[in-house]
Amino acid sequence: MPRPGLPKLIATDLDGTLVRSDDTVSAYTHQVLDRVRAAGIPVVCATGRGPRLAELTRNDIRAADFLVMAGGGRVVDQSDPAGPVVLRDERLPGEVLAHLLGELEAEVGPLTVMVEASDEQDAPLWGDYHPSWPYQDRFEERSRAECLSCDVIKAFARTADHHVDELLATARRIIPPQVATLTQAGLGFIEICPPGVDKATGLTVVAERLGVDPAEVLVFGDMPNDLPMFAWAGWARVAVSNAHPEVRAAADEVTLRNDDDGVAVYLDRLLSR
């Protein structure tokens, strides 16, 4: 259960948690987050979005002092008056990704693969076209060889024959954590990140910079890629009611859906009590 008083740091996922199904964040949510900051509590965005979506991310969570992006691989301090400071930038070598994709395809068959390689604003993902990918305006079809010719921020993979949770379980059985971090964020693809990269290790960078103990951190999330920060944070772990069953099971509390501003409603009550 949540500890008494107020947390010293609040971190929230975006898509499916803070951001509504129509890709908007309500004025009410922005107002509540401004109240959180006014109360002296730093706000952190913890998202799977890569740095190429930094501008969109800043607009969705304007109160954030820090951005933990790419599932923890990119950490940005936005509080410096001189401009954003990158505190962490992790990449997965293309040759390592090629090897692990080969091992996974030997087990599950052909994969649809996309990579996030560029951190330029609105840069596209590269790779295999798949109609289910929801962001076709930021996608560019490229060969597997091109996709693996450089270090990547993150890769996405799916197969027609496996549910994403089943594919994730298989991938974790085959690929050791010292080679890559594997997760999924509700897009129908597993996500392949550099080893040691998850939202907990990204938030650790922020917490150490601020001198905050994980026991003093409140977090919000909805998908399996939020589970590491749920295990790490100690003040409270709150799932939105539309969350994946594993996240709901790991939560101390469940708030309203993202479409009902569940994060803001929880924080509003917290600040008002």
Coordinates of N, CA, C and O in Angstrom, one line a residue, residues 32-190:
V32 N -3.2 19.1 -13.3 CA -2.9 18.3 -12.1 C -1.3 18.1 -12.0 O -0.7 18.2 -10.9
L33 N -0.7 17.8 -13.1 CA 0.7 17.6 -13.1 C 1.4 18.9 -12.8 O 2.5 18.9 -12.1
D34 N 0.9 20.1 -13.2 CA 1.5 21.4 -12.8 C 1.4 21.5 -11.3 O 2.3 22.1 -10.7
R35 N 0.3 21.1 -10.7 CA 0.1 21.1 -9.2 C 1.1 20.3 -8.5 O 1.7 20.6 -7.5
V36 N 1.4 19.1 -9.1 CA 2.5 18.2 -8.6 C 3.8 18.9 -8.5 O 4.5 18.9 -7.5
R37 N 4.2 19.6 -9.6 CA 5.4 20.3 -9.7 C 5.5 21.4 -8.7 O 6.5 21.7 -8.0
A38 N 4.3 22.1 -8.6 CA 4.2 23.3 -7.6 C 4.4 22.8 -6.2 O 4.8 23.6 -5.3
A39 N 4.0 21.5 -5.9 CA 4.2 21.0 -4.6 C 5.6 20.5 -4.3 O 5.9 20.0 -3.3
G40 N 6.5 20.7 -5.3 CA 7.9 20.4 -5.1 C 8.3 19.0 -5.5 O 9.4 18.5 -5.1
I41 N 7.4 18.3 -6.2 CA 7.6 16.9 -6.5 C 8.0 16.8 -8.0 O 7.2 17.2 -8.9
P42 N 9.2 16.4 -8.3 CA 9.6 16.3 -9.7 C 8.8 15.2 -10.5 O 8.4 14.2 -9.9
V43 N 8.5 15.5 -11.7 CA 7.7 14.6 -12.6 C 8.6 14.1 -13.6 O 9.4 14.8 -14.3
V44 N 8.5 12.7 -13.8 CA 9.4 12.1 -14.8 C 8.5 11.3 -15.8 O 7.5 10.6 -15.4
C45 N 8.7 11.5 -17.1 CA 8.1 10.6 -18.1 C 8.9 9.4 -18.3 O 10.2 9.5 -18.4
A46 N 8.3 8.2 -18.2 CA 9.0 6.9 -18.4 C 8.3 6.2 -19.6 O 7.2 5.6 -19.3
T47 N 8.8 6.3 -20.8 CA 8.1 5.9 -22.0 C 9.0 5.0 -22.8 O 10.2 5.0 -22.8
G48 N 8.3 4.1 -23.6 CA 9.0 3.4 -24.6 C 9.4 4.2 -25.9 O 10.2 3.7 -26.7
R49 N 8.8 5.3 -26.0 CA 9.0 6.2 -27.2 C 10.5 6.5 -27.3 O 11.2 6.8 -26.3
G50 N 11.0 6.5 -28.5 CA 12.4 6.8 -28.7 C 12.7 8.3 -28.8 O 11.7 9.1 -28.9
P51 N 14.0 8.7 -28.7 CA 14.3 10.1 -28.7 C 13.8 10.9 -30.0 O 13.7 12.1 -30.0
R52 N 13.6 10.2 -31.1 CA 13.0 10.8 -32.3 C 11.7 11.4 -32.0 O 11.2 12.3 -32.8
L53 N 11.0 11.0 -30.9 CA 9.7 11.5 -30.6 C 9.7 12.4 -29.4 O 8.7 12.6 -28.7
A54 N 10.9 13.0 -29.1 CA 11.1 13.9 -28.0 C 10.1 15.1 -28.0 O 9.6 15.4 -26.9
E55 N 9.9 15.7 -29.1 CA 9.1 16.9 -29.1 C 7.6 16.5 -28.8 O 7.0 17.2 -28.0
L56 N 7.1 15.4 -29.4 CA 5.8 14.9 -29.1 C 5.7 14.6 -27.6 O 4.7 14.9 -27.0
T57 N 6.7 14.0 -27.1 CA 6.7 13.6 -25.7 C 6.7 14.8 -24.8 O 5.9 14.8 -23.8
R58 N 7.5 15.8 -25.0 CA 7.5 17.0 -24.2 C 6.1 17.7 -24.2 O 5.6 18.3 -23.2
N59 N 5.4 17.6 -25.4 CA 4.1 18.2 -25.5 C 3.1 17.5 -24.7 O 2.1 18.1 -24.1
D60 N 3.2 16.1 -24.6 CA 2.3 15.3 -23.9 C 2.4 15.4 -22.4 O 1.5 15.1 -21.6
I61 N 3.7 15.7 -21.9 CA 3.9 15.8 -20.5 C 4.8 17.0 -20.2 O 6.0 16.9 -19.9
R62 N 4.1 18.2 -20.3 CA 4.9 19.4 -20.3 C 5.5 19.7 -18.9 O 6.5 20.4 -18.8
A63 N 5.0 19.0 -17.9 CA 5.5 19.3 -16.5 C 6.7 18.4 -16.2 O 7.3 18.6 -15.1
A64 N 7.2 17.6 -17.1 CA 8.3 16.6 -16.8 C 9.6 17.4 -16.7 O 10.0 18.1 -17.6
D65 N 10.3 17.1 -15.6 CA 11.7 17.6 -15.4 C 12.7 16.7 -16.1 O 13.8 17.1 -16.5
F66 N 12.3 15.4 -16.2 CA 13.2 14.4 -16.9 C 12.4 13.5 -17.8 O 11.2 13.3 -17.6
L67 N 13.0 13.1 -18.9 CA 12.5 12.2 -19.8 C 13.3 10.9 -19.8 O 14.5 10.9 -20.0
V68 N 12.6 9.8 -19.4 CA 13.2 8.4 -19.6 C 12.6 7.8 -20.8 O 11.4 7.5 -20.8
M69 N 13.3 7.8 -21.9 CA 12.8 7.4 -23.2 C 13.4 6.1 -23.7 O 14.3 5.5 -23.0
A70 N 12.9 5.5 -24.8 CA 13.4 4.3 -25.4 C 13.4 3.1 -24.3 O 14.3 2.3 -24.3
G71 N 12.4 3.1 -23.4 CA 12.3 2.1 -22.4 C 13.4 2.1 -21.4 O 13.7 1.1 -20.7
G72 N 14.1 3.3 -21.3 CA 15.2 3.5 -20.3 C 16.5 3.7 -20.9 O 17.5 4.0 -20.3
G73 N 16.6 3.6 -22.3 CA 17.9 3.7 -22.9 C 18.4 5.1 -23.1 O 19.6 5.4 -23.3
R74 N 17.5 6.1 -23.1 CA 17.8 7.5 -23.3 C 17.2 8.2 -22.1 O 16.0 8.2 -21.9
V75 N 18.0 8.9 -21.4 CA 17.6 9.7 -20.2 C 18.0 11.2 -20.4 O 19.2 11.4 -20.7
V76 N 17.0 12.1 -20.3 CA 17.3 13.5 -20.6 C 16.9 14.3 -19.4 O 15.7 14.2 -18.9
D77 N 17.8 15.2 -18.9 CA 17.5 16.2 -17.9 C 17.0 17.5 -18.6 O 17.8 18.1 -19.3
Q78 N 15.7 17.8 -18.4 CA 15.2 19.0 -19.0 C 15.2 20.2 -18.1 O 14.8 21.3 -18.4
S79 N 15.8 20.1 -16.9 CA 15.7 21.1 -15.9 C 16.8 22.1 -16.0 O 16.8 23.2 -15.4
D80 N 17.8 21.8 -16.8 CA 19.0 22.7 -16.9 C 18.6 24.0 -17.7 O 18.1 23.8 -18.9
P81 N 18.7 25.2 -17.2 CA 18.4 26.4 -18.0 C 19.1 26.5 -19.3 O 18.7 27.1 -20.2
A82 N 20.3 25.9 -19.4 CA 21.1 26.0 -20.6 C 20.6 25.0 -21.7 O 21.0 25.1 -22.9
G83 N 19.6 24.2 -21.4 CA 19.1 23.2 -22.4 C 19.1 21.8 -21.9 O 19.8 21.5 -20.9
P84 N 18.5 20.9 -22.6 CA 18.4 19.5 -22.2 C 19.8 18.9 -22.2 O 20.7 19.1 -23.0
V85 N 20.0 18.0 -21.2 CA 21.3 17.3 -21.0 C 21.0 15.8 -21.1 O 20.2 15.3 -20.3
V86 N 21.7 15.1 -22.0 CA 21.5 13.7 -22.1 C 22.4 13.0 -21.0 O 23.6 13.2 -21.0
L87 N 21.7 12.2 -20.2 CA 22.4 11.6 -19.1 C 22.7 10.1 -19.4 O 23.6 9.5 -18.8
R88 N 22.0 9.5 -20.4 CA 22.2 8.1 -20.7 C 21.8 8.0 -22.2 O 20.8 8.5 -22.7
D89 N 22.6 7.2 -22.9 CA 22.3 6.9 -24.3 C 22.9 5.5 -24.7 O 24.1 5.4 -24.9
E90 N 22.1 4.5 -24.7 CA 22.5 3.1 -24.9 C 22.1 2.7 -26.3 O 21.0 3.0 -26.8
R91 N 22.9 1.8 -26.9 CA 22.6 1.3 -28.2 C 23.0 -0.2 -28.2 O 23.8 -0.7 -27.5
L92 N 22.3 -0.9 -29.2 CA 22.5 -2.3 -29.4 C 23.3 -2.5 -30.7 O 22.7 -2.1 -31.7
P93 N 24.4 -3.1 -30.7 CA 25.2 -3.3 -31.9 C 24.4 -4.1 -33.0 O 23.7 -5.1 -32.6
G94 N 24.5 -3.7 -34.2 CA 23.7 -4.4 -35.3 C 24.1 -5.8 -35.4 O 23.2 -6.7 -35.6
E95 N 25.4 -6.2 -35.2 CA 25.8 -7.6 -35.3 C 25.2 -8.4 -34.2 O 24.9 -9.6 -34.4
V96 N 25.1 -7.8 -33.0 CA 24.5 -8.6 -31.9 C 23.0 -8.8 -32.2 O 22.5 -9.9 -32.0
L97 N 22.3 -7.8 -32.7 CA 20.9 -7.9 -33.1 C 20.7 -9.0 -34.2 O 19.8 -9.8 -34.1
A98 N 21.6 -9.0 -35.2 CA 21.5 -10.0 -36.3 C 21.6 -11.4 -35.7 O 20.9 -12.3 -36.1
H99 N 22.5 -11.6 -34.8 CA 22.7 -12.9 -34.2 C 21.5 -13.4 -33.5 O 21.0 -14.5 -33.6
L100 N 21.0 -12.5 -32.6 CA 19.8 -13.0 -31.8 C 18.6 -13.1 -32.6 O 17.7 -14.0 -32.3
L101 N 18.4 -12.3 -33.7 CA 17.2 -12.5 -34.6 C 17.3 -13.8 -35.3 O 16.3 -14.5 -35.4
G102 N 18.6 -14.2 -35.7 CA 18.7 -15.5 -36.3 C 18.4 -16.7 -35.4 O 17.7 -17.6 -35.8
E103 N 18.8 -16.6 -34.1 CA 18.5 -17.6 -33.1 C 17.0 -17.7 -32.9 O 16.4 -18.8 -32.8
L104 N 16.3 -16.5 -32.8 CA 14.9 -16.5 -32.6 C 14.1 -17.0 -33.8 O 13.1 -17.8 -33.6
E105 N 14.5 -16.7 -35.0 CA 13.8 -17.2 -36.2 C 14.0 -18.7 -36.3 O 13.1 -19.4 -36.9
A106 N 15.1 -19.2 -35.9 CA 15.3 -20.7 -35.9 C 14.3 -21.4 -35.1 O 14.0 -22.5 -35.3
E107 N 13.8 -20.7 -34.0 CA 12.9 -21.3 -33.1 C 11.4 -21.0 -33.5 O 10.6 -21.9 -33.4
V108 N 11.1 -19.8 -34.0 CA 9.7 -19.4 -34.2 C 9.3 -19.2 -35.7 O 8.2 -19.0 -36.0
G109 N 10.3 -19.2 -36.6 CA 10.0 -18.9 -38.0 C 10.3 -17.5 -38.3 O 10.7 -16.7 -37.5
P110 N 9.9 -17.1 -39.5 CA 10.2 -15.7 -40.0 C 9.6 -14.7 -39.1 O 8.4 -14.8 -38.7
L111 N 10.4 -13.6 -38.9 CA 9.9 -12.5 -38.1 C 9.7 -11.2 -39.0 O 10.5 -11.0 -40.0
T112 N 8.7 -10.4 -38.7 CA 8.7 -9.1 -39.2 C 9.5 -8.2 -38.2 O 9.2 -8.2 -37.0
V113 N 10.5 -7.5 -38.7 CA 11.4 -6.8 -37.9 C 11.5 -5.3 -38.3 O 11.6 -5.0 -39.5
M114 N 11.5 -4.4 -37.3 CA 11.7 -3.0 -37.5 C 12.8 -2.5 -36.5 O 12.9 -3.1 -35.4
V115 N 13.5 -1.5 -36.9 CA 14.5 -1.0 -36.0 C 14.4 0.5 -35.8 O 13.9 1.2 -36.8
E116 N 14.7 1.0 -34.7 CA 14.8 2.4 -34.4 C 16.3 2.8 -34.3 O 16.9 2.4 -33.3
A117 N 16.8 3.4 -35.3 CA 18.2 3.7 -35.4 C 18.6 5.2 -35.2 O 19.6 5.5 -34.7
S118 N 17.7 6.0 -35.7 CA 18.0 7.5 -35.7 C 17.3 8.2 -34.5 O 16.1 7.9 -34.2
D119 N 18.0 9.2 -33.9 CA 17.3 10.0 -32.9 C 17.0 11.4 -33.5 O 16.6 12.3 -32.7
E120 N 17.0 11.6 -34.8 CA 16.6 12.8 -35.4 C 15.1 13.0 -35.2 O 14.4 12.0 -35.2
Q121 N 14.7 14.2 -35.1 CA 13.2 14.5 -34.9 C 12.4 13.9 -35.9 O 12.6 14.1 -37.1
D122 N 11.4 13.1 -35.5 CA 10.4 12.4 -36.4 C 11.0 11.5 -37.4 O 10.4 11.1 -38.4
A123 N 12.3 11.0 -37.1 CA 12.9 10.0 -38.0 C 12.0 8.7 -38.1 O 11.4 8.4 -37.1
P124 N 12.0 8.1 -39.2 CA 11.1 6.9 -39.4 C 11.8 5.6 -38.8 O 13.0 5.6 -38.6
L125 N 11.0 4.7 -38.4 CA 11.5 3.3 -38.2 C 11.9 2.7 -39.5 O 11.3 3.1 -40.5
W126 N 12.9 1.8 -39.5 CA 13.2 1.1 -40.8 C 12.8 -0.4 -40.6 O 12.8 -0.9 -39.5
G127 N 12.6 -1.0 -41.8 CA 12.4 -2.5 -41.7 C 11.3 -3.0 -42.6 O 11.0 -2.5 -43.7
D128 N 10.7 -4.1 -42.1 CA 9.6 -4.8 -42.8 C 8.3 -4.2 -42.6 O 7.9 -3.9 -41.5
Y129 N 7.6 -4.0 -43.7 CA 6.2 -3.4 -43.6 C 5.3 -4.4 -42.9 O 5.3 -5.6 -43.2
H130 N 4.5 -3.9 -42.0 CA 3.4 -4.8 -41.5 C 2.2 -3.9 -41.3 O 2.3 -2.8 -40.7
P131 N 1.0 -4.3 -41.8 CA -0.2 -3.4 -41.7 C -0.7 -3.1 -40.3 O -1.4 -2.1 -40.1
S132 N -0.3 -3.9 -39.3 CA -0.8 -3.7 -38.0 C 0.0 -2.6 -37.2 O -0.5 -2.1 -36.2
W133 N 1.2 -2.2 -37.8 CA 1.9 -1.1 -37.1 C 1.2 0.2 -37.2 O 0.8 0.7 -38.3
P134 N 0.9 0.8 -36.0 CA -0.1 1.9 -36.0 C 0.5 3.3 -36.5 O -0.2 4.2 -36.7
Y135 N 1.8 3.3 -36.7 CA 2.5 4.6 -37.0 C 3.1 4.6 -38.4 O 4.3 4.8 -38.5
Q136 N 2.4 4.3 -39.4 CA 2.9 4.2 -40.8 C 3.5 5.5 -41.3 O 4.3 5.4 -42.2
D137 N 3.1 6.6 -40.8 CA 3.7 7.9 -41.3 C 5.1 8.1 -40.8 O 5.8 8.9 -41.3
R138 N 5.6 7.3 -39.9 CA 7.0 7.3 -39.4 C 7.6 6.0 -39.6 O 8.3 5.4 -38.8
F139 N 7.5 5.4 -40.8 CA 8.0 4.1 -41.2 C 8.6 4.2 -42.6 O 8.0 4.8 -43.5
E140 N 9.8 3.5 -42.8 CA 10.4 3.4 -44.1 C 10.8 2.0 -44.3 O 11.6 1.4 -43.5
E141 N 10.4 1.4 -45.4 CA 10.7 0.0 -45.7 C 12.2 -0.1 -46.1 O 12.6 0.6 -47.0
R142 N 12.9 -0.9 -45.4 CA 14.3 -1.2 -45.7 C 14.7 -2.6 -45.5 O 14.0 -3.3 -44.8
S143 N 15.7 -3.1 -46.2 CA 16.1 -4.5 -46.1 C 16.7 -4.8 -44.7 O 17.1 -3.9 -44.0
R144 N 16.7 -6.1 -44.4 CA 17.2 -6.5 -43.1 C 18.7 -6.1 -43.0 O 19.2 -5.6 -41.9
A145 N 19.4 -6.2 -44.1 CA 20.9 -5.9 -44.1 C 21.1 -4.4 -43.8 O 22.0 -4.0 -43.0
E146 N 20.3 -3.5 -44.3 CA 20.4 -2.1 -44.0 C 20.0 -1.8 -42.6 O 20.7 -1.0 -41.9
C147 N 19.0 -2.5 -42.1 CA 18.6 -2.3 -40.7 C 19.7 -2.7 -39.7 O 19.8 -2.1 -38.6
L148 N 20.5 -3.7 -40.1 CA 21.5 -4.2 -39.1 C 22.9 -3.7 -39.4 O 23.8 -4.1 -38.8
S149 N 22.9 -2.7 -40.3 CA 24.3 -2.1 -40.6 C 24.8 -1.1 -39.6 O 25.9 -0.6 -39.8
C150 N 24.0 -0.8 -38.6 CA 24.4 0.2 -37.6 C 23.9 -0.2 -36.2 O 23.1 -1.2 -36.1
D151 N 24.4 0.5 -35.2 CA 23.9 0.3 -33.9 C 22.4 0.8 -33.8 O 22.1 1.8 -34.5
V152 N 21.6 0.2 -33.0 CA 20.2 0.6 -32.9 C 19.8 1.0 -31.5 O 20.4 0.5 -30.5
I153 N 18.8 1.8 -31.4 CA 18.3 2.2 -30.1 C 17.4 1.1 -29.6 O 17.4 0.7 -28.4
K154 N 16.6 0.5 -30.5 CA 15.7 -0.6 -30.1 C 15.2 -1.3 -31.4 O 15.2 -0.7 -32.5
A155 N 14.8 -2.5 -31.3 CA 14.2 -3.2 -32.4 C 12.9 -3.8 -32.0 O 12.6 -4.0 -30.8
F156 N 12.0 -4.0 -33.0 CA 10.7 -4.5 -32.8 C 10.5 -5.8 -33.7 O 11.0 -5.8 -34.8
A157 N 9.9 -6.8 -33.1 CA 9.7 -8.1 -33.9 C 8.4 -8.7 -33.6 O 7.9 -8.7 -32.4
R158 N 7.8 -9.3 -34.6 CA 6.6 -10.1 -34.4 C 6.6 -11.3 -35.4 O 7.3 -11.3 -36.4
T159 N 5.7 -12.2 -35.1 CA 5.5 -13.3 -36.0 C 4.0 -13.6 -36.1 O 3.2 -13.3 -35.1
A160 N 3.5 -14.0 -37.3 CA 2.1 -14.3 -37.5 C 1.6 -15.4 -36.6 O 0.4 -15.5 -36.4
D161 N 2.4 -16.3 -36.2 CA 2.0 -17.5 -35.5 C 2.0 -17.5 -34.0 O 1.7 -18.5 -33.4
H162 N 2.4 -16.4 -33.4 CA 2.6 -16.3 -31.9 C 1.9 -15.1 -31.4 O 2.2 -14.0 -32.0
H163 N 1.1 -15.2 -30.3 CA 0.7 -14.0 -29.6 C 1.9 -13.3 -29.0 O 3.0 -14.0 -28.7
V164 N 1.9 -12.0 -28.9 CA 3.1 -11.3 -28.5 C 3.6 -11.8 -27.1 O 4.8 -11.8 -26.9
D165 N 2.7 -12.1 -26.2 CA 3.2 -12.6 -24.9 C 3.9 -14.0 -25.0 O 4.9 -14.3 -24.3
E166 N 3.4 -14.8 -25.9 CA 4.0 -16.1 -26.2 C 5.4 -15.9 -26.8 O 6.4 -16.6 -26.5
L167 N 5.5 -15.0 -27.8 CA 6.7 -14.7 -28.5 C 7.7 -14.2 -27.5 O 8.9 -14.5 -27.5
L168 N 7.3 -13.3 -26.6 CA 8.2 -12.7 -25.6 C 8.7 -13.8 -24.7 O 9.9 -13.8 -24.4
A169 N 7.9 -14.7 -24.2 CA 8.3 -15.8 -23.3 C 9.4 -16.7 -24.1 O 10.4 -17.1 -23.5
T170 N 9.1 -17.0 -25.3 CA 10.1 -17.8 -26.1 C 11.4 -17.0 -26.3 O 12.5 -17.6 -26.1
A171 N 11.3 -15.7 -26.6 CA 12.5 -14.9 -26.8 C 13.3 -14.9 -25.5 O 14.6 -15.0 -25.6
R172 N 12.7 -14.7 -24.4 CA 13.4 -14.7 -23.1 C 14.1 -16.0 -22.8 O 15.1 -16.0 -22.1
R173 N 13.5 -17.1 -23.2 CA 14.1 -18.4 -23.0 C 15.3 -18.6 -23.8 O 16.3 -19.2 -23.4
I174 N 15.4 -18.0 -25.0 CA 16.5 -18.2 -26.0 C 17.6 -17.2 -25.8 O 18.8 -17.5 -25.9
I175 N 17.2 -15.9 -25.5 CA 18.2 -14.8 -25.5 C 18.4 -14.4 -24.0 O 17.5 -13.9 -23.3
P176 N 19.6 -14.6 -23.5 CA 20.0 -14.2 -22.1 C 19.9 -12.7 -21.9 O 20.2 -11.9 -22.8
P177 N 19.6 -12.3 -20.7 CA 19.5 -10.8 -20.4 C 20.8 -10.0 -20.6 O 20.7 -8.8 -20.8
Q178 N 21.9 -10.7 -20.5 CA 23.2 -10.0 -20.7 C 23.4 -9.7 -22.2 O 24.3 -9.0 -22.6
V179 N 22.6 -10.3 -23.1 CA 22.7 -10.0 -24.5 C 21.7 -8.9 -24.9 O 22.0 -8.0 -25.7
A180 N 20.5 -8.9 -24.4 CA 19.5 -7.9 -24.7 C 18.4 -8.0 -23.7 O 18.1 -9.0 -23.1
T181 N 17.7 -6.9 -23.5 CA 16.5 -6.8 -22.7 C 15.3 -6.9 -23.6 O 15.2 -6.2 -24.6
L182 N 14.4 -7.8 -23.2 CA 13.2 -8.1 -24.0 C 11.9 -7.7 -23.3 O 11.8 -8.0 -22.1
T183 N 11.0 -7.1 -24.0 CA 9.7 -6.7 -23.3 C 8.7 -6.5 -24.4 O 8.9 -6.8 -25.6
Q184 N 7.5 -6.0 -24.0 CA 6.5 -5.7 -25.0 C 5.7 -4.5 -24.4 O 5.5 -4.4 -23.2
A185 N 5.2 -3.7 -25.3 CA 4.5 -2.4 -24.8 C 3.1 -2.3 -25.4 O 2.6 -1.2 -25.4
G186 N 2.5 -3.4 -25.8 CA 1.1 -3.4 -26.2 C 0.9 -3.1 -27.7 O -0.2 -2.8 -28.1
L187 N 1.9 -3.1 -28.5 CA 1.8 -2.8 -29.9 C 1.8 -4.1 -30.8 O 1.8 -4.0 -32.0
G188 N 1.8 -5.2 -30.2 CA 1.8 -6.5 -30.9 C 3.2 -7.0 -31.3 O 3.3 -8.0 -32.0
F189 N 4.2 -6.2 -31.0 CA 5.6 -6.6 -31.3 C 6.4 -6.7 -30.0 O 6.1 -6.0 -29.0
I190 N 7.3 -7.7 -29.9 CA 8.2 -7.6 -28.8 C 9.3 -6.5 -29.1 O 9.5 -6.2 -30.2

